[in-house]
PDB file of C-alpha atoms in Angstrom:
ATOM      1  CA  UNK A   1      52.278  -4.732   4.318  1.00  0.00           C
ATOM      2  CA  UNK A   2      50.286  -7.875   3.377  1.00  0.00           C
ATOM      3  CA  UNK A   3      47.704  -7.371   0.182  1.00  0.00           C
ATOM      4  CA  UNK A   4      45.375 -10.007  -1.035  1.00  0.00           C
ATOM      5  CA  UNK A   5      43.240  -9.576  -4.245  1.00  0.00           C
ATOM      6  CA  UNK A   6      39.721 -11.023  -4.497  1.00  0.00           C
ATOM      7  CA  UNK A   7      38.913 -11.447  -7.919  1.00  0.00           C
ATOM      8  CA  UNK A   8      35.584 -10.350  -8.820  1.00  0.00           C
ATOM      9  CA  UNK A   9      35.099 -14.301 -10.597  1.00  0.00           C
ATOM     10  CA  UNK A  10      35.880 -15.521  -7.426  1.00  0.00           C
ATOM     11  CA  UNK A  11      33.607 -13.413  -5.022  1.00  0.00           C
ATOM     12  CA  UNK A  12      30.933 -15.958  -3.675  1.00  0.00           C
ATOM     13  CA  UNK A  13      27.712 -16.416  -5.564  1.00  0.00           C
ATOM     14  CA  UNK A  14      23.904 -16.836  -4.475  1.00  0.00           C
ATOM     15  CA  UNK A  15      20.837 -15.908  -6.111  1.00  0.00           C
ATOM     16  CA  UNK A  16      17.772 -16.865  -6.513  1.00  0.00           C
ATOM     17  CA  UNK A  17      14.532 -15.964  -8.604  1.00  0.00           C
ATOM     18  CA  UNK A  18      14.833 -11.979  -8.269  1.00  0.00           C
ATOM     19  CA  UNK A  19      18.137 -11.427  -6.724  1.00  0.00           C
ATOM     20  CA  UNK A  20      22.258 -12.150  -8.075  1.00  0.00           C
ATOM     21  CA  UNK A  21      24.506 -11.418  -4.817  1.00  0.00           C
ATOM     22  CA  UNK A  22      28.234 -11.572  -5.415  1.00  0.00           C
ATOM     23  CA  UNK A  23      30.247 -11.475  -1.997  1.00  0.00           C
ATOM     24  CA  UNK A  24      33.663 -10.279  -1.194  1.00  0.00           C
ATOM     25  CA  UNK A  25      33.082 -12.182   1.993  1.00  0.00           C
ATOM     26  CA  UNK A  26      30.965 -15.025   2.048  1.00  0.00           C
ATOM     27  CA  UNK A  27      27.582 -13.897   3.819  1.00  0.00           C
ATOM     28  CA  UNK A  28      25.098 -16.614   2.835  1.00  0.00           C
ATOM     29  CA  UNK A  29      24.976 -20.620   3.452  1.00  0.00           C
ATOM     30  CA  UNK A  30      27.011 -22.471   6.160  1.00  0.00           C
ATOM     31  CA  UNK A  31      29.762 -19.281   6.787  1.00  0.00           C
ATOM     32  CA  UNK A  32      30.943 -17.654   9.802  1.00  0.00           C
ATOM     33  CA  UNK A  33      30.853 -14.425   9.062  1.00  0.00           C
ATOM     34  CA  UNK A  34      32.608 -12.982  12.263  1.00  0.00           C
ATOM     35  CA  UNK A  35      35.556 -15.442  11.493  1.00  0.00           C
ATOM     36  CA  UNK A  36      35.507 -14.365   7.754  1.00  0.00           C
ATOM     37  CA  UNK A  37      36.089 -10.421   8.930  1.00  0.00           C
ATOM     38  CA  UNK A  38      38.906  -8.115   7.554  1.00  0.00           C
ATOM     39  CA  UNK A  39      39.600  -5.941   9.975  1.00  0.00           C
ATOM     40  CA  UNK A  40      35.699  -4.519  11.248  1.00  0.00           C
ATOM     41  CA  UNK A  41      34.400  -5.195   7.433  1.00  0.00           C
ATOM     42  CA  UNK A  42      32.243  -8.830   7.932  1.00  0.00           C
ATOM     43  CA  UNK A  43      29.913  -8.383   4.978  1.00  0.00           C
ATOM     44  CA  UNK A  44      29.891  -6.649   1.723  1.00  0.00           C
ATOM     45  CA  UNK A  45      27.276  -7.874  -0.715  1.00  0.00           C
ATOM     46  CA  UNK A  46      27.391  -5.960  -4.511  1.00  0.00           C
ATOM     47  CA  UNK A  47      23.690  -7.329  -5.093  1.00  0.00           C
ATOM     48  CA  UNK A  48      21.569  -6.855  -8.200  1.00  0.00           C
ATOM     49  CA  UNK A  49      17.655  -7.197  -7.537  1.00  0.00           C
ATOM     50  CA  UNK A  50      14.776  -6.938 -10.133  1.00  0.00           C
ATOM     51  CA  UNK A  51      12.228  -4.615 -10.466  1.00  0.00           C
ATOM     52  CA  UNK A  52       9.652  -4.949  -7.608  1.00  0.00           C
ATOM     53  CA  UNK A  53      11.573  -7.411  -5.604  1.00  0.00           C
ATOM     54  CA  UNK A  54      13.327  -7.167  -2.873  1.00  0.00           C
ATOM     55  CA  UNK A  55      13.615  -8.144   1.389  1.00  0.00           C
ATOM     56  CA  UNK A  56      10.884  -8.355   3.186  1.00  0.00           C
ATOM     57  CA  UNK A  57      10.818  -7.507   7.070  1.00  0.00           C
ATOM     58  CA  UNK A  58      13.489  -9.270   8.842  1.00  0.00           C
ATOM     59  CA  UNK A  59      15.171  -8.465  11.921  1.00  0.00           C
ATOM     60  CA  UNK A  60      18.887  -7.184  12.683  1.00  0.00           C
ATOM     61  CA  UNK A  61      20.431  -6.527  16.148  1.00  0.00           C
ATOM     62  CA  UNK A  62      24.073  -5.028  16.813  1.00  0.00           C
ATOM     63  CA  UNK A  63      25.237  -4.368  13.752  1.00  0.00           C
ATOM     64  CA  UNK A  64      25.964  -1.117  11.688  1.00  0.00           C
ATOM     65  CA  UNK A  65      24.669  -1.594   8.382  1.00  0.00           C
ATOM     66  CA  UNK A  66      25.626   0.399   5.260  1.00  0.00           C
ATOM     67  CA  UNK A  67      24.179   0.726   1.948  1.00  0.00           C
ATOM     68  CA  UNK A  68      25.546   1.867  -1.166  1.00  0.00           C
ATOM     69  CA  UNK A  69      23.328   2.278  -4.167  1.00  0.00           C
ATOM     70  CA  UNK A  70      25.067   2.503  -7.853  1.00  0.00           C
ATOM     71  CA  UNK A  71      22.175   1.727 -10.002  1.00  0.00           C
ATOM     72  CA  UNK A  72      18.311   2.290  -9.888  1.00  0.00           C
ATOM     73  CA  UNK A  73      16.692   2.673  -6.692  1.00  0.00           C
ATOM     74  CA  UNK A  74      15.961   1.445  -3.140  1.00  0.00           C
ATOM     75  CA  UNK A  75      13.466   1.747  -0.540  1.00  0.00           C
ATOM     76  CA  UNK A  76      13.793   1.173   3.159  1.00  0.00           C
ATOM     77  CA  UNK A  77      11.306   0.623   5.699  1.00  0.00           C
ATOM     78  CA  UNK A  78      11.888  -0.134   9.208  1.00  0.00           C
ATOM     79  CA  UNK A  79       9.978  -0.632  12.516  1.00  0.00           C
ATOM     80  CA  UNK A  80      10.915   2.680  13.675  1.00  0.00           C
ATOM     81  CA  UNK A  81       9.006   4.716  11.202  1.00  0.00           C
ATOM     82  CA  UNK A  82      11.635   5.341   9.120  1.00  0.00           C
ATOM     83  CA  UNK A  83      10.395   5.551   4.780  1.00  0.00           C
ATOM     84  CA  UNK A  84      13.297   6.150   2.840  1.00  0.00           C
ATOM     85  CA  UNK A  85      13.676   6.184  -0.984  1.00  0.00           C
ATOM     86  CA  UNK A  86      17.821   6.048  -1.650  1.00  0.00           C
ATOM     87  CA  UNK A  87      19.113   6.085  -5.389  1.00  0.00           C
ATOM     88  CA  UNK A  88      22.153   5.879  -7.300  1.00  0.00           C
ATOM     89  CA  UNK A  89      24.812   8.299  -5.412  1.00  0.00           C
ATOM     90  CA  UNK A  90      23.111   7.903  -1.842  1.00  0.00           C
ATOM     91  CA  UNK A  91      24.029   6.030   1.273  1.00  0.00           C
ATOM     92  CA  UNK A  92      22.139   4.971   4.044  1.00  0.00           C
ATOM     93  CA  UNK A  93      23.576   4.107   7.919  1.00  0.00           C
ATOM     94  CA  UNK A  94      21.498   2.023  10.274  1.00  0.00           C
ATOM     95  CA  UNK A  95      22.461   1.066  13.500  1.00  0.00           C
ATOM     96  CA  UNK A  96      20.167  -1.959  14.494  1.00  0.00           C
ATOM     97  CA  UNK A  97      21.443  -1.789  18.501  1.00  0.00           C
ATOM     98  CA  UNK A  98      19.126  -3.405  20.734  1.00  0.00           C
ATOM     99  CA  UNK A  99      17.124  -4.043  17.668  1.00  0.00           C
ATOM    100  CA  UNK A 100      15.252  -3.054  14.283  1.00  0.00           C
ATOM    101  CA  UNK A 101      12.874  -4.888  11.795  1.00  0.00           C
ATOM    102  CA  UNK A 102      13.179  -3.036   8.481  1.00  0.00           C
ATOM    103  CA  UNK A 103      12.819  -4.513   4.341  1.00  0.00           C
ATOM    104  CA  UNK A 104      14.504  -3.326   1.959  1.00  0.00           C
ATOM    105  CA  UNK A 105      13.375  -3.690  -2.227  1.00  0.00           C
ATOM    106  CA  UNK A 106      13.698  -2.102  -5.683  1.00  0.00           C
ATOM    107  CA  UNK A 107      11.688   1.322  -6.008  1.00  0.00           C
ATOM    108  CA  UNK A 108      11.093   0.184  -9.725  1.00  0.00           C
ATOM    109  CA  UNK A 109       7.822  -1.143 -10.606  1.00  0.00           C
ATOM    110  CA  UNK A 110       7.995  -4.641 -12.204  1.00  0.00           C
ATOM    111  CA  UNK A 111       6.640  -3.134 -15.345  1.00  0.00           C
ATOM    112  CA  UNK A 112       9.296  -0.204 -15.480  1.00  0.00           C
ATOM    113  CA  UNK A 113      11.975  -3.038 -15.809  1.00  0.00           C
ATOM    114  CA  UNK A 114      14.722  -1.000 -14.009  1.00  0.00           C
ATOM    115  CA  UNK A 115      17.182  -3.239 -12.357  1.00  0.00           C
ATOM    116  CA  UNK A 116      18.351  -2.145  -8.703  1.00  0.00           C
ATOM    117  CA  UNK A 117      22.338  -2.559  -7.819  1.00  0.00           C
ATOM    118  CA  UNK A 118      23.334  -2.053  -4.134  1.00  0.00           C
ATOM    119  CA  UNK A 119      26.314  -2.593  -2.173  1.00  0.00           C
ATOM    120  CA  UNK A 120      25.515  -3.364   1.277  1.00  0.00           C
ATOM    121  CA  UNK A 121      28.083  -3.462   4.210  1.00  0.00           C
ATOM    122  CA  UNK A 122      28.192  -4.623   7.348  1.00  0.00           C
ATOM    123  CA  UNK A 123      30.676  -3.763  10.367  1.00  0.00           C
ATOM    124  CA  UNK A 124      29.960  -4.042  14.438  1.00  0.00           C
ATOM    125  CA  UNK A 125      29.168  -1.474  16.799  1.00  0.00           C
ATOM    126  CA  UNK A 126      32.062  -0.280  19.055  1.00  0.00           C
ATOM    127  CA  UNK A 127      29.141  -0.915  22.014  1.00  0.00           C
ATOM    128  CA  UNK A 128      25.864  -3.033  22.250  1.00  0.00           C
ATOM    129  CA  UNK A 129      22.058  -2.405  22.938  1.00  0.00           C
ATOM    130  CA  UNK A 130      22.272   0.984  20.676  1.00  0.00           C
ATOM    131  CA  UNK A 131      19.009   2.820  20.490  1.00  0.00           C
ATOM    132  CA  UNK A 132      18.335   1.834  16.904  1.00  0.00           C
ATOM    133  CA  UNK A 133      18.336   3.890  13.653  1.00  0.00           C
ATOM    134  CA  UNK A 134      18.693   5.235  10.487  1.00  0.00           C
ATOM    135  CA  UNK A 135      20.007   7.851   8.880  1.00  0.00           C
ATOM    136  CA  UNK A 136      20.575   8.896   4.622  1.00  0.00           C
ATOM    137  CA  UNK A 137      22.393  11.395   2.553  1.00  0.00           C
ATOM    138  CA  UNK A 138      22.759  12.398  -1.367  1.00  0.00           C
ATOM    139  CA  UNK A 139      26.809  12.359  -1.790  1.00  0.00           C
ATOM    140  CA  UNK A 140      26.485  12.825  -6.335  1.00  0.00           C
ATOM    141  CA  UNK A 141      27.349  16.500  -6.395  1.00  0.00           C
ATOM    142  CA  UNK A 142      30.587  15.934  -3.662  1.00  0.00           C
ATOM    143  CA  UNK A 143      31.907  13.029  -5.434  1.00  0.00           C
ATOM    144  CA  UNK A 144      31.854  15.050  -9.071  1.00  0.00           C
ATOM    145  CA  UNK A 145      35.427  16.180  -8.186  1.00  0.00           C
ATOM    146  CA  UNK A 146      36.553  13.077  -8.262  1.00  0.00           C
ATOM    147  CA  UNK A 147      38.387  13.011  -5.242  1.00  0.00           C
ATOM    148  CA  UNK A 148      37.566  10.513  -1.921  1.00  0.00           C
ATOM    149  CA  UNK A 149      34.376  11.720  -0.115  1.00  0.00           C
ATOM    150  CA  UNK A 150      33.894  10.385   3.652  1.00  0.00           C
ATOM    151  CA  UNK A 151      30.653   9.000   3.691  1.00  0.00           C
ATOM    152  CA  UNK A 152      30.173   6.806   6.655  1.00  0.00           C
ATOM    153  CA  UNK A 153      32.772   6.992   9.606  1.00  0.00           C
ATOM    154  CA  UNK A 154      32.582   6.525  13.574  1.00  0.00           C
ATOM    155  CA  UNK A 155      36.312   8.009  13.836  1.00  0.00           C
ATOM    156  CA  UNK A 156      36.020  11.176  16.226  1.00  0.00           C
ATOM    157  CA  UNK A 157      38.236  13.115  13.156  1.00  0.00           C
ATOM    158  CA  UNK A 158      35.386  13.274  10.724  1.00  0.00           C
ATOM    159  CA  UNK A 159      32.859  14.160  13.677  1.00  0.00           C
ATOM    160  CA  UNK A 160      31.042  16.644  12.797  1.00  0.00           C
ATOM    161  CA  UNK A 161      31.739  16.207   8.442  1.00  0.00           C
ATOM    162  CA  UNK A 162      29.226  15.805   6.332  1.00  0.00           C
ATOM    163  CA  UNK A 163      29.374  12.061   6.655  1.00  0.00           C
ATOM    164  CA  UNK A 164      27.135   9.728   8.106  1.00  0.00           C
ATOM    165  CA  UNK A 165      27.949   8.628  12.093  1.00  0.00           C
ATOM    166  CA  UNK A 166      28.354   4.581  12.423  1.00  0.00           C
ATOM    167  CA  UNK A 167      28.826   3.405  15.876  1.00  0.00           C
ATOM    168  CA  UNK A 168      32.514   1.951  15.084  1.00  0.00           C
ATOM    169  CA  UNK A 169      35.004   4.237  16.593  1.00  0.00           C
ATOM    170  CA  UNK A 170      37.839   2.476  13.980  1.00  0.00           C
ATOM    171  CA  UNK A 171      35.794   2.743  10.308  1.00  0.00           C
ATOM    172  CA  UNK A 172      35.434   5.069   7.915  1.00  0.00           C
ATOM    173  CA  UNK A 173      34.297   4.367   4.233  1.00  0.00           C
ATOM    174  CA  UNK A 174      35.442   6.531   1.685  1.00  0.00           C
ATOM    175  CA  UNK A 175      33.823   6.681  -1.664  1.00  0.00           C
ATOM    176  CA  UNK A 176      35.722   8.237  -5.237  1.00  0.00           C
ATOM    177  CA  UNK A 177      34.750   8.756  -8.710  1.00  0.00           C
ATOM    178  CA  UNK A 178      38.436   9.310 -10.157  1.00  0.00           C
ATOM    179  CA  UNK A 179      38.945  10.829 -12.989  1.00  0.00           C
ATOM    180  CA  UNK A 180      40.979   9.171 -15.669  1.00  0.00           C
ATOM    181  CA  UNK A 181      44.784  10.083 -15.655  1.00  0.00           C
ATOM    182  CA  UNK A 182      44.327  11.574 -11.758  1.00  0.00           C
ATOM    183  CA  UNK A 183      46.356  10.196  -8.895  1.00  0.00           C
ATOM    184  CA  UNK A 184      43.805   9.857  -5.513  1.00  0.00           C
ATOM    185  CA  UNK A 185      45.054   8.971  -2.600  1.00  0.00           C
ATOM    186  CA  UNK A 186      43.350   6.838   0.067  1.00  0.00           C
ATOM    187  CA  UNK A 187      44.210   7.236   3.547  1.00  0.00           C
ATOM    188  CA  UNK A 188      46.966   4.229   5.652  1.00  0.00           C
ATOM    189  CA  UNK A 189      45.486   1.818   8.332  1.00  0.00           C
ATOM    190  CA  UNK A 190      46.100  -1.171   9.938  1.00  0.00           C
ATOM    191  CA  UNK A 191      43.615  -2.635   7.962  1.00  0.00           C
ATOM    192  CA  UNK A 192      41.883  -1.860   4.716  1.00  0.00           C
ATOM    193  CA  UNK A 193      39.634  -2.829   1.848  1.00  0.00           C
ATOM    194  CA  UNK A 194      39.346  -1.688  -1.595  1.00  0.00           C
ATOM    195  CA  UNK A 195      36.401  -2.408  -3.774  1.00  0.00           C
ATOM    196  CA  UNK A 196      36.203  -1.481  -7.842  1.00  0.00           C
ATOM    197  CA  UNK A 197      32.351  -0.879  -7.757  1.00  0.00           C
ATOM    198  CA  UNK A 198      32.791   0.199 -11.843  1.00  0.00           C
ATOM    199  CA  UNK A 199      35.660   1.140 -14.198  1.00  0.00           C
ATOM    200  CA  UNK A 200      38.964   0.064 -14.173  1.00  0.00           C
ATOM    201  CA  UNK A 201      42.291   1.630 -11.628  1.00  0.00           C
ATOM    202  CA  UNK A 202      45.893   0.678 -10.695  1.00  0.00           C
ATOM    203  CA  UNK A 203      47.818   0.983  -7.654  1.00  0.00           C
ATOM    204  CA  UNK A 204      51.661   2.178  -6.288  1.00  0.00           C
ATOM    205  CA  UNK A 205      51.540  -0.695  -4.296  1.00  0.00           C
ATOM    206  CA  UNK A 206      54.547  -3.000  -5.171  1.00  0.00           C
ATOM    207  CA  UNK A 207      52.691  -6.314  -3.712  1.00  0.00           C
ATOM    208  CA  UNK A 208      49.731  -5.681  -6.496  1.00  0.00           C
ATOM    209  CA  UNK A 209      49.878  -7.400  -9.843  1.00  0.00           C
ATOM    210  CA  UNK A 210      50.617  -5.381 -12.779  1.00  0.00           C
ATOM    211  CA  UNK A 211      46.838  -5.822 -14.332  1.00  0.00           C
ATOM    212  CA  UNK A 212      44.351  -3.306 -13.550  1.00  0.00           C
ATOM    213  CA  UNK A 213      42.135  -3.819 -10.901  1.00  0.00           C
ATOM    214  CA  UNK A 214      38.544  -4.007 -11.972  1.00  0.00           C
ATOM    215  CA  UNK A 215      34.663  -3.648 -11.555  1.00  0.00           C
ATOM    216  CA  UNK A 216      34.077  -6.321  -8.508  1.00  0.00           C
ATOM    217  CA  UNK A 217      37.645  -6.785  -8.067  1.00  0.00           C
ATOM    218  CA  UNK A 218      38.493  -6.131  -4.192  1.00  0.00           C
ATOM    219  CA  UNK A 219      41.725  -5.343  -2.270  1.00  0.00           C
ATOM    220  CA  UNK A 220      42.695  -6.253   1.384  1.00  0.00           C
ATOM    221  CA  UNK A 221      45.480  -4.469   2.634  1.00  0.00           C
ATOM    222  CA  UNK A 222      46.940  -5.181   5.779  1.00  0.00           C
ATOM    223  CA  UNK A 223      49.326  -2.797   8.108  1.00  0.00           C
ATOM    224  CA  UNK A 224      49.442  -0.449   4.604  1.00  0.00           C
ATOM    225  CA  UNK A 225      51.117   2.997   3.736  1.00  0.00           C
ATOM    226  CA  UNK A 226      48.471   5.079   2.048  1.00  0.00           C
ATOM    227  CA  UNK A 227      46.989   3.627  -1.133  1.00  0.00           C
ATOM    228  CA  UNK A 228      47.562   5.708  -4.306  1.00  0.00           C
ATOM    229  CA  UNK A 229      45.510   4.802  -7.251  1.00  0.00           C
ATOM    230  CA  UNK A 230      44.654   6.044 -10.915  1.00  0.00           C
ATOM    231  CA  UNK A 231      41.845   5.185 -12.996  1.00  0.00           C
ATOM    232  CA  UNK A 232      42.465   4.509 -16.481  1.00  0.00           C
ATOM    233  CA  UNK A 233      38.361   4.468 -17.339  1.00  0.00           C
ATOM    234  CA  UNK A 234      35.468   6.025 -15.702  1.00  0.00           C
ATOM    235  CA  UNK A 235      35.423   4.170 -12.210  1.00  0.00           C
ATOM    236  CA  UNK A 236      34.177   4.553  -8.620  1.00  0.00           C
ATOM    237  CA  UNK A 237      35.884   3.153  -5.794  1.00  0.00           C
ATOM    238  CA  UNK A 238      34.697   2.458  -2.353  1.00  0.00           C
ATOM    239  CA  UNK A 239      37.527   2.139   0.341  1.00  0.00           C
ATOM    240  CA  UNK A 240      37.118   1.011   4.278  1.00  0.00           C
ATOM    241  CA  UNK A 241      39.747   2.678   6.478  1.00  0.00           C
ATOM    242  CA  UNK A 242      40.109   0.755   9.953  1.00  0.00           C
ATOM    243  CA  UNK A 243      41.948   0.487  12.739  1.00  0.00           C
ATOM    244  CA  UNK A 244      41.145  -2.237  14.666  1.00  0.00           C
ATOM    245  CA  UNK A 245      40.458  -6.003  13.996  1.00  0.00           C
ATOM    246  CA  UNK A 246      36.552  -7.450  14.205  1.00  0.00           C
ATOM    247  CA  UNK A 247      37.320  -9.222  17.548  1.00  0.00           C
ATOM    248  CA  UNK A 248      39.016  -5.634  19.240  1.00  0.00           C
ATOM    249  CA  UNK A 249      35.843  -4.031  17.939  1.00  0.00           C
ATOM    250  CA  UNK A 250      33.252  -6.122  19.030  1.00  0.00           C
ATOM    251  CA  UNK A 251      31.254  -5.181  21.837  1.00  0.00           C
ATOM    252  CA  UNK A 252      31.837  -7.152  24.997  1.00  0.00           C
TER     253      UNK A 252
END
């Protein structure tokens, strides 16, 4: 097993008047973000956006898009009459396929001054020219337990779950709000990425540094055993399972 740790101070930074984007991967400016990929995972952006503000239209193609929001609230449009209001606790899936023009902003009016924090992820469909779309779900009464909810996945096991369908046959994301002093453990794959979205946890893994791992911190495992971790403060964790590389999951 290989690990690397991304310090949250070293994520990449962009912002500008209305948005602060800190990047596990580096997803704006002169980057490849195909080349950048761990395993199918070739963006994920924790990005804070004022009140009011937000994307306007722009256009994705072949790409399965997840959003995670922690904080505030987010509303989607898209060309293919989809209206969607997601908040804090709530993912959304789109699948842009053949193609889908959509914005994305903070619900909040400028006035209300209620700051929106999202974690938006990107991996690639297992096939191209999808019929574009979109689909939501409310995941804050599942995750109460504290133990790892499925919340996005294209693996035929979780078919059927409550989670949201991607098209990548070789993801799954996994969300948990551990409770302090409680072991969780996160499923083994050939490649895999933990991300501290709040709180502080620790690991079993040997190759990890002593030192908690904390909010923005992010962990890339590589052919891994399952990942056991405790929190030691209120935390929430979001973990991609996959099992294949970017370039075996790429469309042809």
């Amino acid at each position: 097993m290989t690990v690397t740790v991304i310090p949250a101070a070293d994520r990449h930074f962009w912002s500008n008047e209305w948005l602060s984007s800190r990047q596990s991967f580096p997803g704006t400016g002169n980057f490849d973000i195909f080349a950048n990929a761990h395993g199918v995972l070739a963006m994920h952006n924790d990005d804070v956006v004022d009140p009011g503000e937000g994307l306007d239209a722009h256009h994705h193609q072949n790409m399965e898009i997840v959003t995670w929001v922690v904080e505030g609230s987010l509303i989607h449009r898209d060309s293919h009459g989809h209206t969607v209001t997601l908040e804090a606790g709530q993912a959304g899936a789109m699948t842009a396929g053949r193609g889908i023009t959509h914005s994305e902003r903070n619900a909040a009016s400028r006035a209300s001054g209620r700051r929106l924090r999202v974690i938006q992820m990107w991996v690639p469909p297992h096939a191209a020219e999808l019929e574009p779309d979109h689909g939501y779900r409310d995941f804050g009464s599942r995750l109460a337990a504290g133990d790892p909810v499925v919340v996005a996945s294209g693996r035929p096991q979780h078919a059927g779950s409550d989670a949201l369908t991607i098209a990548n046959r070789y993801a799954a994301l996994h969300v948990a709000r551990p409770r302090p002093g409680r072991a969780i453990t996160l499923p083994a794959a050939p490649f895999a990425h933990l991300f501290v979205v709040r709180g502080e946890v620790s690991t079993s893994s040997r190759e990890l540094p002593r030192a908690p791992i904390a909010e923005g911190d992010a962990v890339r495992f590589t052919d891994g055993g399952e990942v056991t971790l405790e929190a030691s403060t209120d935390a929430e964790i979001l973990y991609w399972e996959m099992h294949a590389s970017f370039d075996a999951a790429r469309p042809a």
